[in-house]
Amino acid sequence: QSALTQPASVSGSPGQSITISCSGTSSDVGGYNHVSWYQHHPGEAPKLMIYEVTNRPSGVSGRFSGSKSGNTASLTISGLQAEDEADYYCGSYTTSDTWVFGGGTKLTVL
Amino acid sequence: QVQLVESGGGVVQPGRSLRLSCGASGFIFSAHAMYWVRQAPGKGLEWVARVSHDGLYENYADSVRGRFTISRDNSKNTLYLQMNSLRLEDTAVYYCARDLRGGWAFDYWGQGTLVSVSS
């Protein structure tokens, strides 16, 4: 199972919006709505930010939103804040009854 | 509050074995499937294995199938990962994570334990 494709890095200024893409295939991202996004500050436990493409767990800021079109999912962060600087990973359930993650995107808040 | 605490990591030679544990608290452990996910140095996350809530069903990534075994003891609220025939490429931080019931995601993660396979 190949990893999902994410940009290695994205950046934005405080207050701006950014979008991180996550490209897969019809066997994972395109085959189900079981796409999730995780925020990871190095040295800490990863944190679930979005599940089932668009759903936010309780406690996650409304500035985080998810979407999907075909085999590509996206995470959008609006009103960027300094504390949003982290690594972000997408994940998807697959037709092989396994899970696959993206390679990760490093978000820099300028 | 939900807590997951991994232990058992360390330095091990190629071909040897190691068993990781993950102690769970703050929730009904037996109600959730559980996972192991790893992150090699400088790399992204990689799903390793899953065990059903009752321990009766397991599945594995191709990279570890036949070498690693996931299990759980619901009476002890503990998840395990038995790692045999370790390879250099198994070097990683290993995280345990809880299944978001009905949400097809990993909703709580531990801080991880480092496994270093080196001769």
mmCIF file of C-alpha atoms in Angstrom:
data_model
loop_
_atom_site.group_PDB
_atom_site.id
_atom_site.type_symbol
_atom_site.label_atom_id
_atom_site.label_comp_id
_atom_site.label_asym_id
_atom_site.label_seq_id
_atom_site.Cartn_x
_atom_site.Cartn_y
_atom_site.Cartn_z
ATOM 1 C CA GLN A 1 0.000 0.000 0.000
ATOM 2 C CA SER A 2 1.617 3.263 -1.113
ATOM 3 C CA ALA A 3 1.503 6.306 1.104
ATOM 4 C CA LEU A 4 -0.942 9.065 0.247
ATOM 5 C CA THR A 5 0.620 12.105 -1.429
ATOM 6 C CA GLN A 6 0.860 15.384 0.468
ATOM 7 C CA PRO A 7 2.960 18.490 -0.215
ATOM 8 C CA ALA A 8 6.108 18.454 1.896
ATOM 9 C CA SER A 9 5.516 21.961 3.171
ATOM 10 C CA VAL A 10 3.084 24.866 3.127
ATOM 11 C CA SER A 11 3.280 28.277 4.742
ATOM 12 C CA GLY A 12 1.090 31.247 5.500
ATOM 13 C CA SER A 13 0.949 34.405 7.531
ATOM 14 C CA PRO A 14 -1.155 34.817 10.656
ATOM 15 C CA GLY A 15 -4.785 35.376 9.753
ATOM 16 C CA GLN A 16 -4.469 33.831 6.313
ATOM 17 C CA SER A 17 -5.962 30.542 5.120
ATOM 18 C CA ILE A 18 -4.044 27.556 3.808
ATOM 19 C CA THR A 19 -5.090 24.255 2.253
ATOM 20 C CA ILE A 20 -3.214 20.961 2.408
ATOM 21 C CA SER A 21 -4.042 18.350 -0.210
ATOM 22 C CA CYS A 22 -3.950 14.573 0.169
ATOM 23 C CA SER A 23 -4.019 12.498 -3.000
ATOM 24 C CA GLY A 24 -4.778 8.823 -3.094
ATOM 25 C CA THR A 25 -6.571 6.309 -5.284
ATOM 26 C CA SER A 26 -9.980 4.735 -5.672
ATOM 27 C CA SER A 27 -8.760 2.054 -3.249
ATOM 28 C CA ASP A 28 -8.421 4.486 -0.377
ATOM 29 C CA VAL A 29 -9.347 8.197 -0.417
ATOM 30 C CA GLY A 30 -11.691 7.852 -3.376
ATOM 31 C CA GLY A 31 -13.275 4.622 -2.230
ATOM 32 C CA TYR A 32 -14.583 5.657 1.171
ATOM 33 C CA ASN A 33 -15.360 8.721 3.252
ATOM 34 C CA HIS A 34 -13.019 7.348 5.923
ATOM 35 C CA VAL A 35 -10.440 10.146 5.600
ATOM 36 C CA SER A 36 -8.972 11.760 8.697
ATOM 37 C CA TRP A 37 -6.414 14.454 9.490
ATOM 38 C CA TYR A 38 -3.907 14.655 12.335
ATOM 39 C CA GLN A 39 -1.855 17.483 13.793
ATOM 40 C CA HIS A 40 1.528 16.479 15.166
ATOM 41 C CA HIS A 41 3.848 18.673 17.146
ATOM 42 C CA PRO A 42 7.167 16.761 17.288
ATOM 43 C CA GLY A 43 7.672 15.062 20.611
ATOM 44 C CA GLU A 44 3.965 15.087 21.387
ATOM 45 C CA ALA A 45 1.105 12.713 20.706
ATOM 46 C CA PRO A 46 -0.623 13.253 17.356
ATOM 47 C CA LYS A 47 -4.045 14.871 17.610
ATOM 48 C CA LEU A 48 -7.137 14.044 15.563
ATOM 49 C CA MET A 49 -8.417 17.165 13.803
ATOM 50 C CA ILE A 50 -10.895 15.867 11.214
ATOM 51 C CA TYR A 51 -12.597 12.485 10.694
ATOM 52 C CA GLU A 52 -14.929 11.102 8.037
ATOM 53 C CA VAL A 53 -13.707 13.810 5.627
ATOM 54 C CA THR A 54 -15.533 16.737 7.223
ATOM 55 C CA ASN A 55 -16.241 16.057 10.905
ATOM 56 C CA ARG A 56 -14.471 17.833 13.753
ATOM 57 C CA PRO A 57 -14.060 16.148 17.130
ATOM 58 C CA SER A 58 -15.279 18.163 20.065
ATOM 59 C CA GLY A 59 -12.668 20.669 21.178
ATOM 60 C CA VAL A 60 -11.145 21.179 17.734
ATOM 61 C CA SER A 61 -11.372 24.756 16.494
ATOM 62 C CA GLY A 62 -13.871 25.577 13.769
ATOM 63 C CA ARG A 63 -10.976 27.097 11.845
ATOM 64 C CA PHE A 64 -10.152 23.566 10.699
ATOM 65 C CA SER A 65 -12.289 22.071 7.931
ATOM 66 C CA GLY A 66 -12.046 19.119 5.564
ATOM 67 C CA SER A 67 -13.330 18.232 2.133
ATOM 68 C CA LYS A 68 -12.915 15.663 -0.608
ATOM 69 C CA SER A 69 -13.247 15.507 -4.353
ATOM 70 C CA GLY A 70 -12.627 12.225 -6.125
ATOM 71 C CA ASN A 71 -9.330 10.743 -4.971
ATOM 72 C CA THR A 72 -8.118 13.931 -3.279
ATOM 73 C CA ALA A 73 -8.948 15.152 0.202
ATOM 74 C CA SER A 74 -8.090 18.573 1.598
ATOM 75 C CA LEU A 75 -7.602 20.207 4.967
ATOM 76 C CA THR A 76 -8.166 23.942 5.213
ATOM 77 C CA ILE A 77 -7.038 26.045 8.136
ATOM 78 C CA SER A 78 -8.464 29.552 8.240
ATOM 79 C CA GLY A 79 -7.317 32.450 10.397
ATOM 80 C CA LEU A 80 -3.851 30.949 10.817
ATOM 81 C CA GLN A 81 -2.375 31.203 14.292
ATOM 82 C CA ALA A 82 1.164 30.628 15.498
ATOM 83 C CA GLU A 83 0.128 27.515 17.409
ATOM 84 C CA ASP A 84 -1.066 25.901 14.171
ATOM 85 C CA GLU A 85 2.557 25.421 13.147
ATOM 86 C CA ALA A 86 3.003 21.637 13.122
ATOM 87 C CA ASP A 87 3.154 18.601 10.891
ATOM 88 C CA TYR A 88 -0.162 17.479 9.405
ATOM 89 C CA TYR A 89 -0.970 13.980 8.197
ATOM 90 C CA CYS A 90 -3.939 12.633 6.318
ATOM 91 C CA GLY A 91 -5.050 9.048 6.761
ATOM 92 C CA SER A 92 -7.490 6.767 4.990
ATOM 93 C CA TYR A 93 -9.017 3.345 5.362
ATOM 94 C CA THR A 94 -8.392 1.145 2.324
ATOM 95 C CA THR A 95 -10.104 -1.615 0.381
ATOM 96 C CA SER A 96 -7.500 -4.029 1.764
ATOM 97 C CA ASP A 97 -8.910 -3.484 5.285
ATOM 98 C CA THR A 98 -5.781 -1.564 6.234
ATOM 99 C CA TRP A 99 -4.989 2.084 6.872
ATOM 100 C CA VAL A 100 -2.599 4.349 4.984
ATOM 101 C CA PHE A 101 -1.197 7.761 5.892
ATOM 102 C CA GLY A 102 0.205 10.586 3.850
ATOM 103 C CA GLY A 103 3.865 11.512 4.006
ATOM 104 C CA GLY A 104 3.078 14.573 6.100
ATOM 105 C CA THR A 105 3.077 18.319 5.473
ATOM 106 C CA LYS A 106 5.071 20.783 7.539
ATOM 107 C CA LEU A 107 3.055 23.944 8.123
ATOM 108 C CA THR A 108 5.065 27.078 8.811
ATOM 109 C CA VAL A 109 3.323 30.188 10.125
ATOM 110 C CA LEU A 110 5.400 33.109 8.903
ATOM 111 C CA GLN B 1 -9.354 11.664 30.800
ATOM 112 C CA VAL B 2 -8.161 9.213 28.201
ATOM 113 C CA GLN B 3 -4.537 8.196 28.658
ATOM 114 C CA LEU B 4 -2.374 5.843 26.629
ATOM 115 C CA VAL B 5 1.148 5.152 27.846
ATOM 116 C CA GLU B 6 3.563 3.084 25.785
ATOM 117 C CA SER B 7 6.555 1.255 27.223
ATOM 118 C CA GLY B 8 9.061 -1.414 26.282
ATOM 119 C CA GLY B 9 11.091 0.391 23.658
ATOM 120 C CA GLY B 10 14.868 0.282 23.540
ATOM 121 C CA VAL B 11 17.912 -0.691 21.524
ATOM 122 C CA VAL B 12 17.901 -4.188 20.027
ATOM 123 C CA GLN B 13 20.037 -6.042 17.522
ATOM 124 C CA PRO B 14 18.691 -7.132 14.123
ATOM 125 C CA GLY B 15 16.936 -10.479 14.288
ATOM 126 C CA ARG B 16 16.050 -10.141 17.962
ATOM 127 C CA SER B 17 12.658 -9.630 19.585
ATOM 128 C CA LEU B 18 10.994 -6.942 21.655
ATOM 129 C CA ARG B 19 7.536 -6.546 23.204
ATOM 130 C CA LEU B 20 5.859 -3.196 23.513
ATOM 131 C CA SER B 21 3.027 -2.465 25.922
ATOM 132 C CA CYS B 22 0.423 0.291 26.017
ATOM 133 C CA GLY B 23 -1.435 0.917 29.255
ATOM 134 C CA ALA B 24 -4.864 2.498 28.843
ATOM 135 C CA SER B 25 -6.988 4.437 31.317
ATOM 136 C CA GLY B 26 -9.872 6.870 31.399
ATOM 137 C CA PHE B 27 -12.192 4.891 29.128
ATOM 138 C CA ILE B 28 -13.769 1.463 28.673
ATOM 139 C CA PHE B 29 -10.802 -0.260 27.050
ATOM 140 C CA SER B 30 -12.757 -3.345 25.991
ATOM 141 C CA ALA B 31 -15.144 -1.224 23.908
ATOM 142 C CA HIS B 32 -12.550 0.042 21.432
ATOM 143 C CA ALA B 33 -10.404 -1.454 18.710
ATOM 144 C CA MET B 34 -6.767 -0.433 19.150
ATOM 145 C CA TYR B 35 -3.861 0.252 16.828
ATOM 146 C CA TRP B 36 -0.127 0.549 16.596
ATOM 147 C CA VAL B 37 1.307 3.255 14.343
ATOM 148 C CA ARG B 38 4.992 4.028 13.884
ATOM 149 C CA GLN B 39 7.153 6.876 12.664
ATOM 150 C CA ALA B 40 10.679 6.226 11.444
ATOM 151 C CA PRO B 41 13.226 9.026 11.939
ATOM 152 C CA GLY B 42 12.506 11.860 9.532
ATOM 153 C CA LYS B 43 9.604 9.961 7.983
ATOM 154 C CA GLY B 44 5.824 10.082 8.092
ATOM 155 C CA LEU B 45 3.352 7.960 10.003
ATOM 156 C CA GLU B 46 2.924 4.306 9.077
ATOM 157 C CA TRP B 47 0.019 2.156 10.241
ATOM 158 C CA VAL B 48 1.322 -1.115 11.697
ATOM 159 C CA ALA B 49 -1.526 -3.211 13.105
ATOM 160 C CA ARG B 50 -5.066 -3.271 14.450
ATOM 161 C CA VAL B 51 -6.828 -5.499 16.962
ATOM 162 C CA SER B 52 -10.591 -5.642 17.435
ATOM 163 C CA HIS B 53 -12.176 -4.654 20.732
ATOM 164 C CA ASP B 54 -12.453 -8.284 21.817
ATOM 165 C CA GLY B 55 -9.056 -9.357 20.533
ATOM 166 C CA LEU B 56 -10.521 -11.840 18.078
ATOM 167 C CA TYR B 57 -9.555 -10.051 14.877
ATOM 168 C CA GLU B 58 -6.184 -8.656 13.882
ATOM 169 C CA ASN B 59 -4.746 -7.214 10.718
ATOM 170 C CA TYR B 60 -1.302 -6.001 9.758
ATOM 171 C CA ALA B 61 0.644 -3.882 7.328
ATOM 172 C CA ASP B 62 2.500 -5.918 4.721
ATOM 173 C CA SER B 63 5.805 -4.653 6.121
ATOM 174 C CA VAL B 64 5.305 -6.423 9.462
ATOM 175 C CA ARG B 65 2.922 -9.316 8.698
ATOM 176 C CA GLY B 66 4.375 -12.605 9.889
ATOM 177 C CA ARG B 67 6.880 -10.889 12.204
ATOM 178 C CA PHE B 68 4.725 -8.744 14.506
ATOM 179 C CA THR B 69 1.745 -9.803 16.606
ATOM 180 C CA ILE B 70 -0.755 -7.419 18.147
ATOM 181 C CA SER B 71 -2.754 -8.546 21.163
ATOM 182 C CA ARG B 72 -4.607 -7.188 24.140
ATOM 183 C CA ASP B 73 -5.576 -8.084 27.680
ATOM 184 C CA ASN B 74 -8.859 -6.394 28.466
ATOM 185 C CA SER B 75 -8.635 -7.456 32.112
ATOM 186 C CA LYS B 76 -5.439 -5.416 32.401
ATOM 187 C CA ASN B 77 -6.416 -2.574 30.051
ATOM 188 C CA THR B 78 -3.234 -3.217 28.118
ATOM 189 C CA LEU B 79 -2.337 -3.465 24.430
ATOM 190 C CA TYR B 80 0.757 -5.315 23.232
ATOM 191 C CA LEU B 81 2.952 -5.552 20.169
ATOM 192 C CA GLN B 82 5.266 -8.544 19.971
ATOM 193 C CA MET B 83 7.986 -7.761 17.460
ATOM 194 C CA ASN B 84 10.121 -10.658 16.204
ATOM 195 C CA SER B 85 12.886 -10.850 13.588
ATOM 196 C CA LEU B 86 13.485 -7.126 13.908
ATOM 197 C CA ARG B 87 15.110 -5.313 11.005
ATOM 198 C CA LEU B 88 17.011 -2.052 10.749
ATOM 199 C CA GLU B 89 13.994 -0.522 9.011
ATOM 200 C CA ASP B 90 11.791 -1.199 12.039
ATOM 201 C CA THR B 91 13.589 1.612 13.869
ATOM 202 C CA ALA B 92 10.858 4.099 14.764
ATOM 203 C CA VAL B 93 8.785 5.698 17.463
ATOM 204 C CA TYR B 94 5.848 3.385 18.069
ATOM 205 C CA TYR B 95 2.517 4.893 19.061
ATOM 206 C CA CYS B 96 -0.573 3.137 20.310
ATOM 207 C CA ALA B 97 -3.845 4.723 19.333
ATOM 208 C CA ARG B 98 -7.529 4.254 20.099
ATOM 209 C CA ASP B 99 -10.241 3.672 17.535
ATOM 210 C CA LEU B 100 -12.886 6.374 17.219
ATOM 211 C CA ARG B 101 -15.931 4.143 17.363
ATOM 212 C CA GLY B 102 -17.926 4.619 14.196
ATOM 213 C CA GLY B 103 -15.538 7.275 12.979
ATOM 214 C CA TRP B 104 -12.872 5.282 11.181
ATOM 215 C CA ALA B 105 -10.069 7.284 12.751
ATOM 216 C CA PHE B 106 -7.569 7.297 15.585
ATOM 217 C CA ASP B 107 -8.932 9.614 18.244
ATOM 218 C CA TYR B 108 -6.366 9.329 21.055
ATOM 219 C CA TRP B 109 -2.673 8.584 20.826
ATOM 220 C CA GLY B 110 0.086 7.898 23.301
ATOM 221 C CA GLN B 111 3.369 9.786 23.416
ATOM 222 C CA GLY B 112 5.219 6.905 21.789
ATOM 223 C CA THR B 113 8.155 4.660 22.641
ATOM 224 C CA LEU B 114 11.364 4.534 20.616
ATOM 225 C CA VAL B 115 12.592 1.263 19.164
ATOM 226 C CA SER B 116 16.098 1.360 17.734
ATOM 227 C CA VAL B 117 17.322 -1.667 15.798
ATOM 228 C CA SER B 118 21.065 -1.503 15.505
ATOM 229 C CA SER B 119 24.013 -3.847 15.355
#
